[in-house]
Amino acid sequence: MRSSQSLFAVCGVVFFSVAARADDKPGAVQPIKVVTIARKEPLAYEKDIEPILVNKCAFCHSGAVKESKFDLGSYENLMRGGKRGPAIVPGKSAESPLVHFAGKTNKPFMPPKTEEPLAPEELALIKLWIDQGAKPPSGTRVKTAVVVNLPPAGVHPVRALAVSPDKSTIAASRGNQIHVYDAGSGAYIRCLADPNLTTPDKKPVKAAHLSLVESLTFSPDGKFLASGSFQEVIVWDAQTGLLRQKLTGFADRVVALAFSPNGKLLATGGGAPTEDGEIKVFEMPAGKQLLDIKNGHSDTVFGVCFSPDNTKLATCGADKFVKAFEIPSGKFVKAFEGHTHHVLDVGWKGDGKLLASAGADNVVKVWDYEKGEQVRTIAAHGKQVTRLLFIGKSPQFVTCSGDQAVRFWNADNGGNVRNFGGNTDFVYAVGVSPDGSVVAAGGEEGVVRLYNGNNGQMLKSLLPPGVEAATPKK
């Protein structure tokens, strides 16, 4: 994820696809089940329809991001449609393109398979509202409180990864679980668990968080592991697996985490789709909030990274910007503009002179920090670049992507240094040791692949605890 993520991250139902999402295989997508909603009274747009669009669609179609010129920021813009014409034909749901794409009966199927589709009941409500004339709102939508519960048992993609600085340990998130492995042998060590975790109805849960684990990072000294989820960050003792601290007060998901190089600060990034992105900085190990940067981004913040000298924080988000802020004042310094889609991650080269940013536009952009100018654009992957990490103090960085590839690059010349294969589905997360010798990657499959970073050789596949490796067919 990020991608998240991402990413990385997390668009909902959309009207028109982008190139990175238009490759659904024929027959691989099932239409949304058709159900009937028995409602005698007319549906209200602000009560029944707008919340669905906000949760599943508006991430890519409002604010600074309006894919295919389709804006869901208001009823008027929804009815206006996109660059290919109206999305809705009032009174005729069967003739409304939005219904066909969201219902997965006509291509482009939306959302892509890596994202949550409309529930049959949600699609039925939209169809009924259209058939009733697609009437405008009669009042203002009231934002409802989000009640978090357990993710479905079948949710197992690897959304976040972290390699300890001493190369001894790998942490991977699957659903609301965090699994820890020995990096040398690949042996499973433990599952991190909040001992006081319960569901809203007070049933005990054995997991790291109640909701999905969206982000992971080790402290520079390897003593702590931080994990981000919905409205909270937990700091774990990396040696024992015990919960040391819980940071709360976040508006939505925490999809990005970064310790400062000196280990004294922890930055978080996230926020609800289509609302101002959330950037916070905490003093460690006390966990005291140092900064809450308001209006830093106009949409979800997907990446955060401290400068090598600990004096600046780089951020990136769904508003397509990379930005830099002073530490500890939080003062805005400069912005870098050039991506044509969400910016899903950002990294700082060891000498502080260059930044690199990963985009859902399939490219990595390298920036001269002092000049505030773009140095080069690297056509890095065939799909969105979901994660980017610089390797220690070297000019090299690692990326992963929805195109299943993991790659090393050189920021100084844009060259592709090394490729890592073996993945068979969308890759959300990658981790790398400071010396680049240990690389771990994972994604939709739920498998973490461990590589030798020096030669690209795949060493081991790390499976969820209790899952046996498939026996090759003879």
Short mmCIF file of C-alpha atoms in Angstrom, two decimals:
data_model
loop_
_atom_site.label_atom_id
_atom_site.label_comp_id
_atom_site.label_asym_id
_atom_site.label_seq_id
_atom_site.Cartn_x
_atom_site.Cartn_y
_atom_site.Cartn_z
CA MET A 1 0.00 0.00 0.00
CA ARG A 2 0.06 1.46 0.35
CA SER A 3 -0.61 1.75 -2.68
CA SER A 4 -0.55 0.82 -0.73
CA GLN A 5 -0.96 2.08 -0.72
CA SER A 6 -1.32 1.17 -1.96
CA LEU A 7 -2.23 2.09 -3.06
CA PHE A 8 -1.06 2.17 -2.58
CA ALA A 9 -3.04 1.74 -2.12
CA VAL A 10 -7.67 2.19 -3.14
CA CYS A 11 -9.85 3.79 -5.70
CA GLY A 12 -13.54 2.94 -5.65
CA VAL A 13 -15.98 2.45 -8.43
CA VAL A 14 -15.11 4.78 -11.25
CA PHE A 15 -16.64 5.83 -14.51
CA PHE A 16 -13.77 5.35 -16.91
CA SER A 17 -10.61 3.32 -16.49
CA VAL A 18 -7.04 4.47 -16.78
CA ALA A 19 -4.39 2.61 -18.71
CA ALA A 20 -2.97 0.94 -15.62
CA ARG A 21 -6.34 -0.65 -14.87
CA ALA A 22 -7.70 -1.61 -18.25
CA ASP A 23 -6.23 -5.09 -18.41
CA ASP A 24 -8.92 -7.22 -16.76
CA LYS A 25 -8.73 -10.69 -18.22
CA PRO A 26 -11.85 -11.89 -20.07
CA GLY A 27 -13.91 -14.17 -17.89
CA ALA A 28 -11.91 -13.36 -14.77
CA VAL A 29 -14.43 -10.88 -13.37
CA GLN A 30 -17.90 -11.88 -12.22
CA PRO A 31 -20.80 -9.41 -12.50
CA ILE A 32 -22.12 -8.01 -9.25
CA LYS A 33 -25.04 -10.11 -8.04
CA VAL A 34 -28.41 -8.58 -8.92
CA VAL A 35 -30.63 -8.02 -5.90
CA THR A 36 -33.85 -6.07 -5.40
CA ILE A 37 -34.33 -3.39 -2.78
CA ALA A 38 -37.90 -3.03 -1.52
CA ARG A 39 -38.30 0.66 -0.78
CA LYS A 40 -41.68 2.36 -0.94
CA GLU A 41 -40.41 5.84 -0.11
CA PRO A 42 -38.19 7.71 -2.61
CA LEU A 43 -34.44 7.42 -2.11
CA ALA A 44 -32.55 10.52 -0.95
CA TYR A 45 -29.31 11.29 -2.75
CA GLU A 46 -27.56 12.75 0.31
CA LYS A 47 -28.62 9.87 2.58
CA ASP A 48 -28.66 6.79 0.35
CA ILE A 49 -26.41 7.48 -2.65
CA GLU A 50 -23.73 10.04 -1.84
CA PRO A 51 -22.19 7.97 1.02
CA ILE A 52 -21.69 5.07 -1.42
CA LEU A 53 -20.02 7.31 -3.98
CA VAL A 54 -17.80 8.94 -1.35
CA ASN A 55 -16.64 5.57 0.01
CA LYS A 56 -16.19 3.73 -3.27
CA CYS A 57 -15.77 6.31 -6.05
CA ALA A 58 -14.75 9.78 -5.01
CA PHE A 59 -11.15 8.86 -4.24
CA CYS A 60 -10.28 9.12 -7.93
CA HIS A 61 -13.01 11.51 -8.95
CA SER A 62 -13.04 14.62 -6.79
CA GLY A 63 -10.77 17.34 -5.48
CA ALA A 64 -7.45 17.50 -7.29
CA VAL A 65 -7.95 14.10 -8.92
CA LYS A 66 -10.63 13.81 -11.60
CA GLU A 67 -9.92 10.78 -13.76
CA SER A 68 -11.38 11.08 -17.27
CA LYS A 69 -12.69 14.51 -16.25
CA PHE A 70 -15.37 12.84 -14.16
CA ASP A 71 -15.96 14.75 -10.91
CA LEU A 72 -18.03 13.27 -8.09
CA GLY A 73 -17.50 16.24 -5.81
CA SER A 74 -21.08 17.36 -6.27
CA TYR A 75 -24.41 16.13 -7.60
CA GLU A 76 -24.19 18.62 -10.45
CA ASN A 77 -20.84 17.29 -11.61
CA LEU A 78 -21.99 13.68 -11.24
CA MET A 79 -24.89 14.35 -13.57
CA ARG A 80 -22.63 16.24 -15.99
CA GLY A 81 -20.54 13.10 -16.54
CA GLY A 82 -17.04 12.74 -17.90
CA LYS A 83 -15.15 13.16 -21.14
CA ARG A 84 -17.18 10.39 -22.80
CA GLY A 85 -20.55 11.78 -21.88
CA PRO A 86 -23.14 11.33 -19.13
CA ALA A 87 -22.66 8.57 -16.59
CA ILE A 88 -26.33 8.52 -15.60
CA VAL A 89 -29.54 8.54 -17.64
CA PRO A 90 -32.29 9.62 -15.22
CA GLY A 91 -35.13 7.11 -15.06
CA LYS A 92 -33.15 4.51 -17.00
CA SER A 93 -30.61 2.59 -14.93
CA ALA A 94 -30.31 -0.03 -17.67
CA GLU A 95 -28.95 2.65 -20.00
CA SER A 96 -26.62 4.31 -17.45
CA PRO A 97 -22.90 3.58 -18.05
CA LEU A 98 -22.12 3.94 -14.33
CA VAL A 99 -24.37 0.97 -13.56
CA HIS A 100 -22.75 -1.24 -16.21
CA PHE A 101 -19.16 -0.48 -15.23
CA ALA A 102 -19.82 -0.69 -11.48
CA GLY A 103 -21.91 -3.82 -11.98
CA LYS A 104 -19.09 -5.36 -14.04
CA THR A 105 -21.35 -6.15 -16.99
CA ASN A 106 -19.53 -3.87 -19.45
CA LYS A 107 -15.84 -3.02 -19.68
CA PRO A 108 -13.97 -1.29 -18.21
CA PHE A 109 -14.88 -3.24 -15.08
CA MET A 110 -14.65 -1.02 -12.04
CA PRO A 111 -13.13 -1.16 -9.54
CA PRO A 112 -10.18 -3.44 -10.49
CA LYS A 113 -9.91 -6.83 -8.81
CA THR A 114 -7.47 -5.57 -6.19
CA GLU A 115 -10.09 -3.24 -4.74
CA GLU A 116 -13.42 -3.67 -2.99
CA PRO A 117 -16.37 -3.67 -5.41
CA LEU A 118 -19.84 -2.35 -4.73
CA ALA A 119 -21.94 -4.65 -2.59
CA PRO A 120 -25.02 -5.98 -4.43
CA GLU A 121 -27.21 -3.87 -2.14
CA GLU A 122 -25.21 -0.73 -2.95
CA LEU A 123 -25.55 -1.30 -6.68
CA ALA A 124 -29.26 -1.96 -6.22
CA LEU A 125 -29.70 1.34 -4.38
CA ILE A 126 -27.95 3.28 -7.15
CA LYS A 127 -30.10 1.58 -9.80
CA LEU A 128 -33.30 2.31 -7.88
CA TRP A 129 -32.31 5.94 -7.35
CA ILE A 130 -31.66 6.33 -11.08
CA ASP A 131 -34.95 4.64 -11.97
CA GLN A 132 -36.71 7.04 -9.60
CA GLY A 133 -35.33 9.90 -11.67
CA ALA A 134 -31.88 10.44 -10.11
CA LYS A 135 -33.26 13.33 -8.10
CA PRO A 136 -30.93 15.96 -6.58
CA PRO A 137 -30.20 16.25 -2.86
CA SER A 138 -32.71 17.98 -0.65
CA GLY A 139 -30.23 18.67 2.12
CA THR A 140 -26.62 18.24 3.19
CA ARG A 141 -25.06 14.83 3.71
CA VAL A 142 -24.31 14.04 7.33
CA LYS A 143 -20.98 12.33 7.79
CA THR A 144 -21.54 9.11 9.67
CA ALA A 145 -19.11 7.72 12.20
CA VAL A 146 -17.06 4.77 10.95
CA VAL A 147 -17.42 1.61 13.03
CA VAL A 148 -14.45 -0.66 12.42
CA ASN A 149 -14.80 -4.40 12.68
CA LEU A 150 -12.74 -7.41 11.71
CA PRO A 151 -11.73 -7.80 8.05
CA PRO A 152 -13.04 -10.90 6.25
CA ALA A 153 -11.16 -14.08 7.10
CA GLY A 154 -10.08 -14.50 3.47
CA VAL A 155 -8.23 -11.16 3.36
CA HIS A 156 -4.56 -12.15 3.26
CA PRO A 157 -2.61 -9.90 0.83
CA VAL A 158 0.68 -8.53 2.11
CA ARG A 159 0.04 -4.79 2.41
CA ALA A 160 3.21 -3.76 4.26
CA LEU A 161 6.75 -5.08 4.82
CA ALA A 162 9.79 -4.06 6.82
CA VAL A 163 13.32 -5.48 7.06
CA SER A 164 15.16 -4.83 10.33
CA PRO A 165 18.35 -2.72 10.06
CA ASP A 166 20.53 -5.65 11.17
CA LYS A 167 18.99 -7.90 8.47
CA SER A 168 17.84 -10.45 11.05
CA THR A 169 14.07 -10.00 10.89
CA ILE A 170 11.27 -9.46 8.42
CA ALA A 171 7.83 -8.18 9.44
CA ALA A 172 4.85 -8.62 7.11
CA SER A 173 1.21 -7.58 7.44
CA ARG A 174 -1.66 -9.75 6.26
CA GLY A 175 -5.14 -8.46 7.00
CA ASN A 176 -5.06 -7.29 10.63
CA GLN A 177 -2.12 -9.60 11.46
CA ILE A 178 1.61 -8.91 11.64
CA HIS A 179 3.84 -11.94 11.07
CA VAL A 180 7.51 -11.88 12.02
CA TYR A 181 10.12 -14.12 10.34
CA ASP A 182 13.80 -14.90 10.71
CA ALA A 183 15.44 -13.36 7.63
CA GLY A 184 18.19 -15.96 7.53
CA SER A 185 16.23 -19.20 7.75
CA GLY A 186 12.81 -17.88 6.77
CA ALA A 187 11.38 -19.47 9.91
CA TYR A 188 8.20 -17.99 11.38
CA ILE A 189 8.90 -16.40 14.76
CA ARG A 190 5.69 -14.86 16.08
CA CYS A 191 2.44 -13.05 15.44
CA LEU A 192 2.15 -9.64 17.10
CA ALA A 193 -1.01 -9.13 19.13
CA ASP A 194 -2.61 -6.35 21.14
CA PRO A 195 -3.60 -8.14 24.38
CA ASN A 196 -6.54 -5.78 24.99
CA LEU A 197 -8.00 -5.87 21.49
CA THR A 198 -11.75 -6.52 21.19
CA THR A 199 -14.48 -6.11 18.59
CA PRO A 200 -17.10 -3.34 19.03
CA ASP A 201 -19.28 -5.91 20.83
CA LYS A 202 -16.39 -6.70 23.25
CA LYS A 203 -15.32 -10.05 21.85
CA PRO A 204 -11.54 -10.66 22.28
CA VAL A 205 -9.43 -10.65 19.12
CA LYS A 206 -5.95 -12.06 18.63
CA ALA A 207 -4.44 -9.62 16.15
CA ALA A 208 -2.20 -6.58 15.92
CA HIS A 209 -5.04 -4.21 15.01
CA LEU A 210 -8.78 -4.51 14.55
CA SER A 211 -8.62 -3.17 10.99
CA LEU A 212 -6.11 -3.77 8.19
CA VAL A 213 -2.43 -3.14 8.89
CA GLU A 214 -1.52 -0.53 6.28
CA SER A 215 2.11 0.37 7.10
CA LEU A 216 5.22 -0.94 8.88
CA THR A 217 8.66 0.45 9.69
CA PHE A 218 11.58 -0.39 12.00
CA SER A 219 13.38 2.24 14.03
CA PRO A 220 16.98 2.88 12.85
CA ASP A 221 18.41 1.04 15.87
CA GLY A 222 16.11 -1.92 15.27
CA LYS A 223 14.62 -1.78 18.76
CA PHE A 224 11.08 -0.87 17.71
CA LEU A 225 8.60 -1.75 14.98
CA ALA A 226 5.78 0.70 14.24
CA SER A 227 2.54 -0.37 12.55
CA GLY A 228 -0.24 1.80 11.16
CA SER A 229 -3.92 0.97 10.84
CA PHE A 230 -7.28 2.72 11.02
CA GLN A 231 -6.97 5.71 13.40
CA GLU A 232 -3.99 4.29 15.29
CA VAL A 233 -0.28 3.51 15.31
CA ILE A 234 1.25 0.88 17.58
CA VAL A 235 4.92 0.78 18.56
CA TRP A 236 6.13 -2.76 19.30
CA ASP A 237 9.26 -4.06 21.00
CA ALA A 238 11.05 -5.64 18.07
CA GLN A 239 12.88 -8.18 20.24
CA THR A 240 9.99 -9.48 22.33
CA GLY A 241 6.95 -8.59 20.22
CA LEU A 242 5.30 -6.82 23.16
CA LEU A 243 3.13 -3.75 22.63
CA ARG A 244 4.99 -0.73 23.99
CA GLN A 245 2.84 2.23 22.96
CA LYS A 246 -0.34 3.11 21.11
CA LEU A 247 -0.73 6.46 19.31
CA THR A 248 -4.29 7.55 18.56
CA GLY A 249 -6.25 10.58 17.42
CA PHE A 250 -5.94 9.99 13.67
CA ALA A 251 -8.82 10.85 11.35
CA ASP A 252 -8.60 7.76 9.17
CA ARG A 253 -6.11 5.11 8.00
CA VAL A 254 -2.40 5.57 8.66
CA VAL A 255 -0.89 4.34 5.39
CA ALA A 256 2.65 5.74 5.72
CA LEU A 257 5.25 5.63 8.50
CA ALA A 258 8.86 6.78 8.74
CA PHE A 259 11.38 7.17 11.55
CA SER A 260 13.89 10.00 11.28
CA PRO A 261 17.47 8.81 10.65
CA ASN A 262 18.41 9.68 14.24
CA GLY A 263 15.40 7.72 15.54
CA LYS A 264 14.07 10.65 17.56
CA LEU A 265 10.95 11.29 15.43
CA LEU A 266 8.19 9.22 13.86
CA ALA A 267 6.17 10.67 10.96
CA THR A 268 2.76 9.39 9.88
CA GLY A 269 0.75 9.93 6.71
CA GLY A 270 -2.84 9.12 5.81
CA GLY A 271 -6.27 10.67 5.91
CA ALA A 272 -9.68 9.98 4.43
CA PRO A 273 -10.11 10.00 0.64
CA THR A 274 -11.14 13.38 -0.83
CA GLU A 275 -10.43 15.15 2.48
CA ASP A 276 -7.29 16.97 3.60
CA GLY A 277 -4.39 14.58 4.00
CA GLU A 278 -3.09 13.93 7.49
CA ILE A 279 0.58 14.49 8.43
CA LYS A 280 1.73 14.10 12.02
CA VAL A 281 5.14 13.89 13.68
CA PHE A 282 5.77 12.37 17.11
CA GLU A 283 8.74 12.59 19.45
CA MET A 284 10.11 9.16 20.24
CA PRO A 285 10.21 7.17 22.41
CA ALA A 286 7.82 9.34 24.46
CA GLY A 287 5.16 9.31 21.73
CA LYS A 288 4.37 13.00 22.27
CA GLN A 289 2.89 14.72 19.22
CA LEU A 290 5.27 17.36 17.90
CA LEU A 291 3.48 18.40 14.71
CA ASP A 292 0.09 18.17 13.07
CA ILE A 293 0.59 19.75 9.65
CA LYS A 294 -2.75 21.12 8.46
CA ASN A 295 -3.64 21.48 4.77
CA GLY A 296 -0.37 19.88 3.70
CA HIS A 297 -2.15 17.91 0.97
CA SER A 298 -5.71 18.14 -0.32
CA ASP A 299 -6.13 14.34 -0.32
CA THR A 300 -4.72 11.20 1.32
CA VAL A 301 -0.99 11.27 2.12
CA PHE A 302 0.61 8.04 0.89
CA GLY A 303 4.29 8.60 1.64
CA VAL A 304 6.49 10.30 4.25
CA CYS A 305 10.30 10.42 4.50
CA PHE A 306 12.76 12.45 6.57
CA SER A 307 15.80 14.11 5.03
CA PRO A 308 19.16 12.53 5.94
CA ASP A 309 19.97 15.46 8.26
CA ASN A 310 16.62 15.13 10.11
CA THR A 311 15.65 18.76 9.32
CA LYS A 312 12.97 18.25 6.67
CA LEU A 313 10.06 15.93 5.91
CA ALA A 314 9.06 14.97 2.37
CA THR A 315 5.46 13.90 1.76
CA CYS A 316 3.36 12.83 -1.21
CA GLY A 317 -0.29 12.11 -1.85
CA ALA A 318 -3.34 11.58 -3.96
CA ASP A 319 -3.30 15.25 -4.97
CA LYS A 320 -0.32 14.41 -7.26
CA PHE A 321 2.13 16.58 -5.30
CA VAL A 322 5.42 15.94 -3.54
CA LYS A 323 6.04 18.48 -0.77
CA ALA A 324 8.69 19.32 1.79
CA PHE A 325 8.26 20.77 5.29
CA GLU A 326 10.73 22.06 7.85
CA ILE A 327 11.33 20.08 11.04
CA PRO A 328 10.55 20.86 13.84
CA SER A 329 8.54 23.95 12.81
CA GLY A 330 6.36 22.21 10.21
CA LYS A 331 6.72 25.20 7.89
CA PHE A 332 6.02 24.47 4.22
CA VAL A 333 9.19 24.76 2.12
CA LYS A 334 8.43 23.77 -1.45
CA ALA A 335 6.35 21.56 -3.74
CA PHE A 336 7.25 19.36 -6.68
CA GLU A 337 4.63 18.96 -9.41
CA GLY A 338 4.71 16.67 -12.43
CA HIS A 339 2.98 13.37 -11.69
CA THR A 340 -0.28 12.79 -13.55
CA HIS A 341 -1.80 10.45 -10.94
CA HIS A 342 -1.55 9.74 -7.21
CA VAL A 343 1.99 9.87 -5.80
CA LEU A 344 2.26 6.69 -3.74
CA ASP A 345 5.69 6.99 -2.11
CA VAL A 346 8.68 9.27 -1.75
CA GLY A 347 12.31 8.77 -0.73
CA TRP A 348 15.34 10.91 -0.01
CA LYS A 349 18.80 10.07 -1.37
CA GLY A 350 21.50 9.70 1.29
CA ASP A 351 23.26 12.98 0.47
CA GLY A 352 19.99 14.95 0.64
CA LYS A 353 20.40 16.35 -2.87
CA LEU A 354 17.79 14.24 -4.68
CA LEU A 355 14.24 13.07 -4.01
CA ALA A 356 12.53 10.22 -5.85
CA SER A 357 8.77 9.74 -6.02
CA ALA A 358 6.69 6.75 -7.12
CA GLY A 359 3.46 7.29 -9.00
CA ALA A 360 0.25 5.57 -9.97
CA ASP A 361 1.16 6.92 -13.41
CA ASN A 362 3.70 4.03 -13.61
CA VAL A 363 6.76 6.26 -13.37
CA VAL A 364 9.39 7.35 -10.87
CA LYS A 365 10.38 11.00 -10.94
CA VAL A 366 13.74 12.18 -9.61
CA TRP A 367 13.90 15.75 -8.28
CA ASP A 368 16.73 18.17 -7.52
CA TYR A 369 15.75 19.31 -4.05
CA GLU A 370 17.59 22.65 -3.95
CA LYS A 371 16.46 23.73 -7.42
CA GLY A 372 12.97 22.32 -6.98
CA GLU A 373 13.19 20.91 -10.49
CA GLN A 374 12.66 17.54 -12.07
CA VAL A 375 15.90 15.80 -13.03
CA ARG A 376 14.41 12.86 -14.91
CA THR A 377 11.40 10.62 -15.32
CA ILE A 378 11.99 6.86 -15.21
CA ALA A 379 9.47 4.62 -16.98
CA ALA A 380 9.81 2.22 -14.10
CA HIS A 381 6.91 -0.20 -14.42
CA GLY A 382 3.91 -1.26 -16.49
CA LYS A 383 1.48 -0.45 -13.67
CA GLN A 384 1.40 1.83 -10.66
CA VAL A 385 4.61 2.02 -8.62
CA THR A 386 3.33 1.12 -5.17
CA ARG A 387 6.46 1.49 -3.02
CA LEU A 388 9.89 3.16 -3.18
CA LEU A 389 12.78 2.92 -0.70
CA PHE A 390 16.32 4.24 -0.95
CA ILE A 391 18.96 1.67 -0.02
CA GLY A 392 20.98 3.03 2.89
CA LYS A 393 23.05 6.04 1.89
CA SER A 394 23.61 4.83 -1.66
CA PRO A 395 22.11 6.41 -4.79
CA GLN A 396 20.15 3.20 -5.40
CA PHE A 397 16.50 2.65 -4.55
CA VAL A 398 14.05 -0.25 -4.83
CA THR A 399 10.54 -0.18 -6.28
CA CYS A 400 7.65 -2.60 -6.59
CA SER A 401 4.54 -2.45 -8.72
CA GLY A 402 1.21 -3.85 -9.73
CA ASP A 403 2.99 -5.32 -12.74
CA GLN A 404 4.47 -7.97 -10.35
CA ALA A 405 8.03 -6.66 -10.69
CA VAL A 406 10.56 -5.58 -8.05
CA ARG A 407 13.53 -3.52 -9.28
CA PHE A 408 16.67 -1.67 -8.19
CA TRP A 409 17.39 1.73 -9.77
CA ASN A 410 20.17 4.32 -9.69
CA ALA A 411 18.86 7.81 -8.94
CA ASP A 412 21.97 9.49 -10.36
CA ASN A 413 21.54 8.18 -13.89
CA GLY A 414 18.09 6.55 -13.93
CA GLY A 415 19.54 3.16 -14.78
CA ASN A 416 17.91 -0.17 -13.94
CA VAL A 417 20.40 -1.98 -11.72
CA ARG A 418 18.68 -5.29 -10.96
CA ASN A 419 15.32 -7.09 -11.26
CA PHE A 420 13.65 -9.57 -8.94
CA GLY A 421 11.06 -12.03 -10.25
CA GLY A 422 8.76 -14.80 -9.13
CA ASN A 423 5.67 -12.81 -8.19
CA THR A 424 2.45 -13.81 -9.94
CA ASP A 425 0.09 -11.03 -8.86
CA PHE A 426 -0.05 -7.38 -7.84
CA VAL A 427 2.85 -6.40 -5.52
CA TYR A 428 2.01 -3.87 -2.81
CA ALA A 429 5.02 -3.90 -0.52
CA VAL A 430 8.79 -4.17 -0.51
CA GLY A 431 11.45 -3.98 2.20
CA VAL A 432 15.23 -3.75 1.94
CA SER A 433 18.17 -3.82 4.35
CA PRO A 434 20.43 -0.75 4.57
CA ASP A 435 23.18 -2.54 2.63
CA GLY A 436 20.75 -3.82 -0.03
CA SER A 437 21.64 -7.48 0.50
CA VAL A 438 18.22 -8.52 1.86
CA VAL A 439 15.08 -7.77 -0.15
CA ALA A 440 11.54 -8.88 0.66
CA ALA A 441 8.43 -8.31 -1.46
CA GLY A 442 4.78 -9.29 -1.21
CA GLY A 443 1.31 -8.50 -2.43
CA GLU A 444 -2.00 -9.97 -3.52
CA GLU A 445 -0.79 -13.59 -3.33
CA GLY A 446 -0.16 -13.35 0.40
CA VAL A 447 3.36 -14.72 -0.09
CA VAL A 448 6.51 -12.87 0.97
CA ARG A 449 9.43 -13.59 -1.35
CA LEU A 450 12.90 -13.23 0.11
CA TYR A 451 15.73 -12.30 -2.28
CA ASN A 452 19.49 -11.93 -2.30
CA GLY A 453 19.80 -8.25 -3.15
CA ASN A 454 23.31 -8.68 -4.50
CA ASN A 455 22.37 -10.99 -7.38
CA GLY A 456 18.55 -10.98 -7.57
CA GLN A 457 18.22 -14.66 -6.62
CA MET A 458 14.99 -15.64 -4.88
CA LEU A 459 15.91 -17.48 -1.68
CA LYS A 460 12.67 -18.36 0.10
CA SER A 461 8.92 -17.94 0.06
CA LEU A 462 7.52 -16.95 3.44
CA LEU A 463 3.96 -18.21 3.89
CA PRO A 464 1.38 -17.32 6.54
CA PRO A 465 1.78 -19.43 9.68
CA GLY A 466 0.07 -22.80 9.37
CA VAL A 467 -0.02 -22.72 5.57
CA GLU A 468 1.86 -25.48 3.77
CA ALA A 469 3.75 -24.82 0.56
CA ALA A 470 2.00 -26.20 -2.52
CA THR A 471 3.54 -29.39 -3.88
CA PRO A 472 4.56 -29.00 -7.54
CA LYS A 473 2.50 -31.15 -9.90
CA LYS A 474 4.33 -34.03 -11.53
#
